[in-house]
Coordinates of C-alpha atoms and ligand atoms in Angstrom, one line a residue:
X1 CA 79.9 166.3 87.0
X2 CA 77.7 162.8 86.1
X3 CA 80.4 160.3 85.2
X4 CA 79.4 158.9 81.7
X5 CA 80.5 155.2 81.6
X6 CA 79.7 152.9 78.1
X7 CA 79.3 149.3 78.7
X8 CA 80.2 147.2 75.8
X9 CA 78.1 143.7 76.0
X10 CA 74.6 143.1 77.8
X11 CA 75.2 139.6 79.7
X12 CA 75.6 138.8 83.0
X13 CA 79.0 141.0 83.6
X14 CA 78.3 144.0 81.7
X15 CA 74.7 144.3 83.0
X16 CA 75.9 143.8 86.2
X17 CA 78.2 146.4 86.2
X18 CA 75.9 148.7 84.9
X19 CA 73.8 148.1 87.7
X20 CA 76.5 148.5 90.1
X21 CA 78.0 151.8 88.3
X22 CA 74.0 153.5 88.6
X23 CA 74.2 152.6 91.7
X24 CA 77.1 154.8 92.6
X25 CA 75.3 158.1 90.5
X26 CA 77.0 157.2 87.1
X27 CA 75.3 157.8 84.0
X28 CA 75.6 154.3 82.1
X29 CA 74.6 152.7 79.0
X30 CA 74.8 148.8 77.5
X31 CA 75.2 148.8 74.0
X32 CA 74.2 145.0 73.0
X33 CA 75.3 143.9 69.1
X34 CA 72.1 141.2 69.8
X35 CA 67.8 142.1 70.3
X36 CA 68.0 140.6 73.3
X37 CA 70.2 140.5 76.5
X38 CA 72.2 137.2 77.6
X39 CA 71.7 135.9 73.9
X40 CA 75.3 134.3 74.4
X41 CA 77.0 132.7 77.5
X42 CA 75.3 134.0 80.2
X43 CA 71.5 132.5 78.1
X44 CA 73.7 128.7 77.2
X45 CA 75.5 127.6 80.5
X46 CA 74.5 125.3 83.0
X47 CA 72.9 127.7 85.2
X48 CA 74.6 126.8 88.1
X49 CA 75.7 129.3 91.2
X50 CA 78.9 127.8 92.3
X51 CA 80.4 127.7 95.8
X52 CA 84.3 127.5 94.6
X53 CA 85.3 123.9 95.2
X54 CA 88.1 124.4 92.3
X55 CA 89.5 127.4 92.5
X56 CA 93.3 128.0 93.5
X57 CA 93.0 129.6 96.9
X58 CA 93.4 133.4 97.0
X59 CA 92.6 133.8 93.3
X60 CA 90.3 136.1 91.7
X61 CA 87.8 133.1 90.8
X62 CA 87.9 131.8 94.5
X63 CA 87.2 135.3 96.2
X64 CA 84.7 136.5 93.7
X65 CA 82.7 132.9 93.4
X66 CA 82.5 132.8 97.1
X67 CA 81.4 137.0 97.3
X68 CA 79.2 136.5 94.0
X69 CA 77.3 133.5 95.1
X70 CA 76.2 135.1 98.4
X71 CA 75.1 138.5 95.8
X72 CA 73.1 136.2 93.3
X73 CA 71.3 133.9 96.3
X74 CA 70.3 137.4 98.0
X75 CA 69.5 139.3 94.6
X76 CA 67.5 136.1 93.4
X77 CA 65.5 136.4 97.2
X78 CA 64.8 140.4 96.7
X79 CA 63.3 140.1 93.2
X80 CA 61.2 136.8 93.8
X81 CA 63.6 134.9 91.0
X82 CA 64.2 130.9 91.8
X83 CA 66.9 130.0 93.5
X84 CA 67.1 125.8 94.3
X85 CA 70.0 124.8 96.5
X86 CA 70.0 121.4 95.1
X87 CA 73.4 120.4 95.9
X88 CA 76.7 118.7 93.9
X89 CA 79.0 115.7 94.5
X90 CA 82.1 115.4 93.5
X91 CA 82.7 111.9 92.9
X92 CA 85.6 110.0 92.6
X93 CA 84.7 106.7 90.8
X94 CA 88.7 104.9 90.8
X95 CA 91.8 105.2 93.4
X96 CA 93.3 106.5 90.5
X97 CA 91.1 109.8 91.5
X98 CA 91.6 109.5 95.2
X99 CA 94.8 112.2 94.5
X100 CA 92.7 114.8 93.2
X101 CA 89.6 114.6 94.8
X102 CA 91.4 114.9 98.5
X103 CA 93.3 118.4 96.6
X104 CA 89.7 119.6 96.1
X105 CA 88.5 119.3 99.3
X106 CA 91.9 121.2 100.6
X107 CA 90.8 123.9 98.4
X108 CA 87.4 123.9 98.9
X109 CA 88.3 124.2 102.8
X110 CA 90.9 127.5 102.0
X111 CA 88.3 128.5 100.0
X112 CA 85.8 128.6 102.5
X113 CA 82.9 126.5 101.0
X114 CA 80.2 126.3 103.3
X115 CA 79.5 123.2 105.1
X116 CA 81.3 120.8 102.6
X117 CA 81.2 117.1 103.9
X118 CA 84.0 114.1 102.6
X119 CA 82.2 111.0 101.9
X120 CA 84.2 108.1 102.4
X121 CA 82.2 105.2 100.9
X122 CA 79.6 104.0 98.0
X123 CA 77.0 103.8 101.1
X124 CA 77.5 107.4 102.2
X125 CA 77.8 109.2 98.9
X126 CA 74.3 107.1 98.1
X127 CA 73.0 108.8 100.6
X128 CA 73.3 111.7 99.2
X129 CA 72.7 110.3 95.0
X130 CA 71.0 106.8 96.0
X131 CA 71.8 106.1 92.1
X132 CA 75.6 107.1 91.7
X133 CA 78.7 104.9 91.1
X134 CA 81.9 106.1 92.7
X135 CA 84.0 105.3 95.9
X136 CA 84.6 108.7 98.0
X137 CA 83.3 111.6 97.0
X138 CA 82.7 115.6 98.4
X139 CA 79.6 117.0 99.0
X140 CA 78.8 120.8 99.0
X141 CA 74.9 121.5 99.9
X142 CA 74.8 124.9 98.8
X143 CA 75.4 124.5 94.8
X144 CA 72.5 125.5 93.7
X145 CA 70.5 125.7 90.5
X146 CA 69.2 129.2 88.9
X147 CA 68.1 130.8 86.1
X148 CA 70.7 133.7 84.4
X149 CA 68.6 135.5 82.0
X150 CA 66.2 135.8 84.2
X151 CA 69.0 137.6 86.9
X152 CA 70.1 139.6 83.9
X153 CA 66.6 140.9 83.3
X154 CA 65.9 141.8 86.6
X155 CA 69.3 143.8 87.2
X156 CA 68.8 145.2 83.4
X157 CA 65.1 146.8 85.0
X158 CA 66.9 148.3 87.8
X159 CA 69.3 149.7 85.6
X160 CA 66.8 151.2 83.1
X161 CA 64.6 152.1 86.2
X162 CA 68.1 154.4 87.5
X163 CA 67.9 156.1 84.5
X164 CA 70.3 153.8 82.7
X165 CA 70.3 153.0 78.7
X166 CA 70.2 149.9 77.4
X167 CA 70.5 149.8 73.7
X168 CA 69.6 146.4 71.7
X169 CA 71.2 145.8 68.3
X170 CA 73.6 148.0 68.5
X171 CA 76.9 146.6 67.8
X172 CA 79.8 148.4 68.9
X173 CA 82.1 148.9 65.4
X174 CA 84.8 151.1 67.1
X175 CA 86.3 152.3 70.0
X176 CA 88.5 155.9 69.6
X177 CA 90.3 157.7 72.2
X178 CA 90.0 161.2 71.9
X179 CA 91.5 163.6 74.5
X180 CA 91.3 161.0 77.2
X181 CA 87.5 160.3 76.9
X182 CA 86.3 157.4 74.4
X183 CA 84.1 158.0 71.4
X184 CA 81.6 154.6 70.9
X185 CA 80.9 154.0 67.1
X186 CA 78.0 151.9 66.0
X187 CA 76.3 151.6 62.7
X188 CA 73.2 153.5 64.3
X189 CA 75.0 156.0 67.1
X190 CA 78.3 157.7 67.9
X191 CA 78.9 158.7 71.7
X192 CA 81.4 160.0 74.2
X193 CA 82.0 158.6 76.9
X194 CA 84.4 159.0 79.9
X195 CA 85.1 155.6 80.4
X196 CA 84.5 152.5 78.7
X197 CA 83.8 149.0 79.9
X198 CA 84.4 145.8 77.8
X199 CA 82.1 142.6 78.8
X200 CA 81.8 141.2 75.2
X201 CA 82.8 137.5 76.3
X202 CA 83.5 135.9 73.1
X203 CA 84.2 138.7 71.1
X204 CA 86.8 140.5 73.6
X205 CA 89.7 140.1 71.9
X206 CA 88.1 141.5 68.9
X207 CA 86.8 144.8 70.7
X208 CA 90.2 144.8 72.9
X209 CA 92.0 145.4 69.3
X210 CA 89.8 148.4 68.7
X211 CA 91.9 150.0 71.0
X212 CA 95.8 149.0 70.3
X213 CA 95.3 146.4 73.2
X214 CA 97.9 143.1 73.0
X215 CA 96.4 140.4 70.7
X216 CA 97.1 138.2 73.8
X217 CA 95.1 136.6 75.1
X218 CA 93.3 135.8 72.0
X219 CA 89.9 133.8 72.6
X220 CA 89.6 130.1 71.9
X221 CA 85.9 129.2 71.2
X222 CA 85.3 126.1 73.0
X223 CA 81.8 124.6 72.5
X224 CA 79.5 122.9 75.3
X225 CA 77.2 120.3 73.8
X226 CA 74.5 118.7 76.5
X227 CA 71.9 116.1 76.2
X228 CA 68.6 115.6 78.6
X229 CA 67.4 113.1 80.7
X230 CA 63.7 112.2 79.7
X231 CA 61.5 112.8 82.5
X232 CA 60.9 109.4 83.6
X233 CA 65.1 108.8 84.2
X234 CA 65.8 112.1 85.5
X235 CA 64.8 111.1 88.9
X236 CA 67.7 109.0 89.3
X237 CA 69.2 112.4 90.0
X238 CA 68.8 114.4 93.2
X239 CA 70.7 117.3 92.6
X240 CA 74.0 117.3 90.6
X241 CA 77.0 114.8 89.7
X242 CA 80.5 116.3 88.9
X243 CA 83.6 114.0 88.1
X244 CA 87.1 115.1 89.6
X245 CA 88.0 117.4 86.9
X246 CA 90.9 116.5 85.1
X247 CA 93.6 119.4 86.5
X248 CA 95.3 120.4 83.3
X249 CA 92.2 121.4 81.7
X250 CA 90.0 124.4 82.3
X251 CA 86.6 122.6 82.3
X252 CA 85.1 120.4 84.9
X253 CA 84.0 117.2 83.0
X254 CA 80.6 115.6 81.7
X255 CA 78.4 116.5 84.6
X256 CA 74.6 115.7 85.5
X257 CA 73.0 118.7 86.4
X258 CA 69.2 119.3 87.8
X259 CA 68.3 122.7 87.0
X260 CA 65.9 125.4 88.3
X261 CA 63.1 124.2 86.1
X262 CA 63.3 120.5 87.6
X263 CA 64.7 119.4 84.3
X264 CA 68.5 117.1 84.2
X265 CA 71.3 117.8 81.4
X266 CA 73.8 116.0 81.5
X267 CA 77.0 117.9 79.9
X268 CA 78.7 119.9 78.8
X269 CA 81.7 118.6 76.6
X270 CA 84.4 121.0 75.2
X271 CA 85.1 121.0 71.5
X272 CA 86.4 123.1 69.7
X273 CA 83.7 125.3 68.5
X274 CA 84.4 126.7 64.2
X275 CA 83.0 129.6 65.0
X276 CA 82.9 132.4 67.8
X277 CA 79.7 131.8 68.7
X278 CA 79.6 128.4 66.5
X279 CA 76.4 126.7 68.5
X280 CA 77.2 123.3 66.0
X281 CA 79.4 121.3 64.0
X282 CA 77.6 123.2 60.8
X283 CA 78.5 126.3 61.7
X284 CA 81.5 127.4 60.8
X285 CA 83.8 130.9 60.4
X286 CA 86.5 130.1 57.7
X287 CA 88.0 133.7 59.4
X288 CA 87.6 132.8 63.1
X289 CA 88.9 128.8 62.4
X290 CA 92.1 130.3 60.6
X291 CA 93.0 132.7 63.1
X292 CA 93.1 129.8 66.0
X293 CA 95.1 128.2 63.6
X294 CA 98.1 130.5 63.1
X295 CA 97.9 131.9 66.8
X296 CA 101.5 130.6 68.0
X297 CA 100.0 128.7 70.6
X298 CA 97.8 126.5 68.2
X299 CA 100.8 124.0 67.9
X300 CA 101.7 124.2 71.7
X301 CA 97.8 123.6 72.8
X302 CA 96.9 120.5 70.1
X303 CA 100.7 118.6 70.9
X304 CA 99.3 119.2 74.9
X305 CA 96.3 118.2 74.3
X306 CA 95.6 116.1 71.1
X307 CA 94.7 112.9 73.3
X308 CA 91.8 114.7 75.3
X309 CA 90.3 116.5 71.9
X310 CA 90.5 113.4 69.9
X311 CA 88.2 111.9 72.6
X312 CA 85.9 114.9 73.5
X313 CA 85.0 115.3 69.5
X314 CA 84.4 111.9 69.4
X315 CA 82.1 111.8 72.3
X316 CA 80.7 114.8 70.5
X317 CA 80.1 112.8 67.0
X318 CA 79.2 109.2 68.9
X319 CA 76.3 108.8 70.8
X320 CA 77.6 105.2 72.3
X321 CA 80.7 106.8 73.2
X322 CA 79.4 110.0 75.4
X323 CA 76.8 107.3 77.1
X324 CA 79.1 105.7 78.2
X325 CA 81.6 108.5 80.0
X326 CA 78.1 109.3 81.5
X327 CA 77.4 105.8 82.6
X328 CA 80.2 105.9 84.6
X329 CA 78.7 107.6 87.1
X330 CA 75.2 106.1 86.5
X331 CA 75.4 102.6 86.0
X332 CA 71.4 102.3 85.8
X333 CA 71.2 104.5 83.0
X334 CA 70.2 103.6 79.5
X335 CA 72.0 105.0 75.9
X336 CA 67.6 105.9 75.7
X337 CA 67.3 107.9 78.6
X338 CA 69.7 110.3 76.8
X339 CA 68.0 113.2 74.3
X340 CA 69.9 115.9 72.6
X341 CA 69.0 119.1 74.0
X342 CA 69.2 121.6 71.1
X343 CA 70.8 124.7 72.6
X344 CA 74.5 124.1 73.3
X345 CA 76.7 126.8 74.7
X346 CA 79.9 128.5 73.9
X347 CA 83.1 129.1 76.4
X348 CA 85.0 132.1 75.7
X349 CA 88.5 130.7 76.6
X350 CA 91.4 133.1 77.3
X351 CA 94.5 131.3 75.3
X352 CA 98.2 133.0 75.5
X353 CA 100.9 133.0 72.9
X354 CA 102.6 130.1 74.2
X355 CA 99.4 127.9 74.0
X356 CA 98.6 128.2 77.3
X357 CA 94.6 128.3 78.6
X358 CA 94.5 130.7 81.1
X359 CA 92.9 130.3 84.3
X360 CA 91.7 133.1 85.9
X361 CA 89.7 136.2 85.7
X362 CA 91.6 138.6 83.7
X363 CA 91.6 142.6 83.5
X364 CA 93.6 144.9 81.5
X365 CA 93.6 148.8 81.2
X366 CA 93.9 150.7 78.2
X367 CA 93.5 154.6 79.0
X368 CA 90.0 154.8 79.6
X369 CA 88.9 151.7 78.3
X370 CA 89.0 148.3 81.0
X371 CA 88.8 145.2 79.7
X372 CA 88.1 141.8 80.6
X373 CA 89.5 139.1 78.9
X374 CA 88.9 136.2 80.7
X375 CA 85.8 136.0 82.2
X376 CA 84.4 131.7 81.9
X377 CA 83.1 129.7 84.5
X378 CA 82.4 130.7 87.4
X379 CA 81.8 134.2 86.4
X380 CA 78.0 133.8 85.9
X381 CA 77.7 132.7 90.1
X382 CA 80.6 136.0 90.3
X383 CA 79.2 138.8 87.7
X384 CA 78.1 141.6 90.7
X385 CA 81.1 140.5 93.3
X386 CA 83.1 140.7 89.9
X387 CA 81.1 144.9 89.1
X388 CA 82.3 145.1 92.7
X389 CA 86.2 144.4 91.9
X390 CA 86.3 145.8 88.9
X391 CA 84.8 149.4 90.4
X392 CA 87.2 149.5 93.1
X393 CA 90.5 147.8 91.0
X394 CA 89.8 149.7 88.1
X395 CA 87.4 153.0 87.7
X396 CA 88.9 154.7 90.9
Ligands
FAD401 C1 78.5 125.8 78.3 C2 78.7 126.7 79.4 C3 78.4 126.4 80.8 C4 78.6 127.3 81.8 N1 78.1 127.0 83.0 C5 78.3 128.0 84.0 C6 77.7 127.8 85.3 O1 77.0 126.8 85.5 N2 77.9 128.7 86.3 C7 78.6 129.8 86.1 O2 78.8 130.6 87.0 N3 79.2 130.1 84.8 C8 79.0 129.2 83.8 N4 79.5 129.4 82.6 C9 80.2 130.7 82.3 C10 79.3 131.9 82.2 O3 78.2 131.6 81.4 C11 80.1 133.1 81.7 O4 81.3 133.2 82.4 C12 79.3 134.4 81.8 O5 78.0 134.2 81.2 C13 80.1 135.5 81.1 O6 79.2 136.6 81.0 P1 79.6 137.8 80.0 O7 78.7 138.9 80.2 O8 81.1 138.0 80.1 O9 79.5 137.1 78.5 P2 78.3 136.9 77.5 O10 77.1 136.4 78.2 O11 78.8 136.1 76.4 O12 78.0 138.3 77.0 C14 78.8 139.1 76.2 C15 77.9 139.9 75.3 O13 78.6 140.9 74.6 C16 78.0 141.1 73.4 N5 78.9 141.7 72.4 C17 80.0 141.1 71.9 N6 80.6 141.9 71.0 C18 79.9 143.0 71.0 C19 80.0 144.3 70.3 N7 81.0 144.5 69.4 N8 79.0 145.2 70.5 C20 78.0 145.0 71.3 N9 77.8 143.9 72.0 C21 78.8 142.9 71.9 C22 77.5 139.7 73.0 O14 76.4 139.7 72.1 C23 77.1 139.1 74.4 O15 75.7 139.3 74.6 C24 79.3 128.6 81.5 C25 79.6 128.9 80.2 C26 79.3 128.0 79.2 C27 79.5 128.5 77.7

């Protein structure tokens, strides 16, 4: 008999694995709280397909990244989408970042990223970014720029076009195990299904509790604010500039980013978003900011990090202070050349008990129900290597 498989969430991951489960004879369905598809992460990031630089070797983000990007880059060719191999440095502008930037490149090489170059001096890097700042740095020519809804639209047609349901403003309400199948409650429909998929990035933990699942990991809403280059400085960009990321955090630092469409951002931060899907500083969730307050990690995470947030909100609330992180890396650029691009994106952050951010993909099994918990950056570049794994680790 046609497996029936529910799919809780309609961005990147969940369409994705809808696609992949239709593929296999399944009989799926999306159920999307929103009237459109990638309305959250997957439509705010910095569209970039990733070629695992990072990643701790032999982890779930390091084999998927490297599987996924080779998916998206041959998915983008097949349905005509744009796909610009613009390539990223990663520069190192102080000895003090010498350390890390030489651990990078030894991950990078475990990792397998394809024709990565070190670049030992300001004259070789500008070969590369004839504008940058910076003493060594790696180069990786296959970063590339795309676009994600558009991805998610074209594997959301080939789902609908197996026979597949996607269903817009419907927001799943409950989750109920019945006799081993799953019964989907939303304020328009109620369904059974045999198996249930989570994807609802920012609200996981909220859905995971549906089902009895652990409160842990609980998600931490961390916000990514970006500004634009105007047109006529954004050709002192090539392709993209990353800092060495600071290792005890999760995110990879204020970067300058040329995107599919030609234009450059330059961002994201990470603050601390007052809201799930808080897009700015006014919008705020008196219920989601107190429950990030009593988590028991709160007081682990702020005494671990305090320094880092003081500065990022500030950057955040200061204009002069953001240019000049930036300027770092591009001494010829000007506090003008800088305009705030309105949509800003939020990071659904995995956080433990002990305050800990966690760091890789994450899965859990309840019955019938999977459910991914961690799913941030790189997941966008990994969302069908990521269908792949979860169909083989999970729903056999
Ligand atoms: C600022 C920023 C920059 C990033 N840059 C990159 C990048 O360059 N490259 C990269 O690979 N990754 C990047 N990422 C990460 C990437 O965007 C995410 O990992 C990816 O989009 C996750 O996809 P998802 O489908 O899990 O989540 P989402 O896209 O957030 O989708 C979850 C969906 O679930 C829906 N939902 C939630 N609850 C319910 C419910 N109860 N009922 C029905 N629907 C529900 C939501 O409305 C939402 O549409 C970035 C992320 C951010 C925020």
């Amino acid at each position: 008999m046609t497996e029936r498989v529910g799919i809780v969430g309609g961005g990147i991951i969940g369409v994705a694995l809808a696609r992949r489960l239709g593929e296999d004879g399944a009989e799926v369905t999306v159920f999307e709280k929103e009237s459109r598809l990638a309305h959250h992460q997957t439509g705010h990031n910095s569209g970039v397909v990733h070629t695992g630089l990072y990643y701790t070797p032999g982890s779930l983000k390091a084999t998927l990244c490297a599987a996924g990007r080779v998916r998206i880059r041959e998915f983008c060719e097949q349905k005509g989408l744009p796909y610009r191999e613009v390539g990223k440095l990663v520069v190192a502008v102080d000895e003090s970042e010498l350390g890390a930037l030489a651990e990078i490149e030894r991950r990078s090489i475990a990792n397998g990223v394809p024709d990565l170059t070190r670049l030992d001096d300001t004259a070789r890097l500008r070969e590369i970014e004839p504008h940058a700042a910076g003493i060594a740095a790696v180069h990786s020519p296959h970063t590339a720029a795309v676009d994600y809804p558009a991805i998610t639209e074209a594997m959301a047609q080939d789902v609908r076009e197996g026979g597949g349901r996607i269903l817009l403003g419907h927001e799943v309400t409950g989750l109920l195990v019945e006799q081993g199948r799953v019964r989907v409650v939303t304020p328009v429909s109620d369904d059974v299904f045999d198996r249930v998929i989570v994807c609802a990035g920012l609200q996981s933990d909220v859905v995971a509790r549906f089902v009895g699942a652990d409160p842990a990991p609980k998600i931490l809403p961390f916000r990514g604010e970006y500004w634009e280059m105007t047109p006529e400085s954004s050709r002192l960009i090539r392709g993209m500039i990353y800092p060495v990321p600071d290792p005890r955090f999760p995110f990879l630092g204020v970067h300058f980013t040329r995107g599919v469409y030609d234009t450059v951002h330059v961002g994201p931060n990470a603050v601390p978003a007052l809201a799930r899907e808080g897009y700015s500083w006014g919008h705020v969730s008196a219920k989601d900011t107190w429950e990030s307050l009593r988590w028991p990690g709160a007081g682990p995470l702020a005494k671990q990090h305090w320094r880092m947030g003081l500065d990022e909100v500030s950057g955040s609330l200061f204009k002069p202070l953001y240019y000049r992180k930036a300027r770092r890396f591009l001494p010829e650029l000007r506090m003008s050349d800088l305009a705030r691009k309105g949509a800003a994106g939020v990071r659904a952050q995995a956080w433990g008990r002990a305050g800990d951010l966690l760091d890789d993909f994450a899965v859990d099994q309840v019955g019938a129900v999977t459910l991914l918990r961690n799913a941030p950056s790189p997941a966008a570049t990994s969302s069908m290597a990521i269908a792949d794994y979860v169909v083989a680790h999970h729903l056999h």
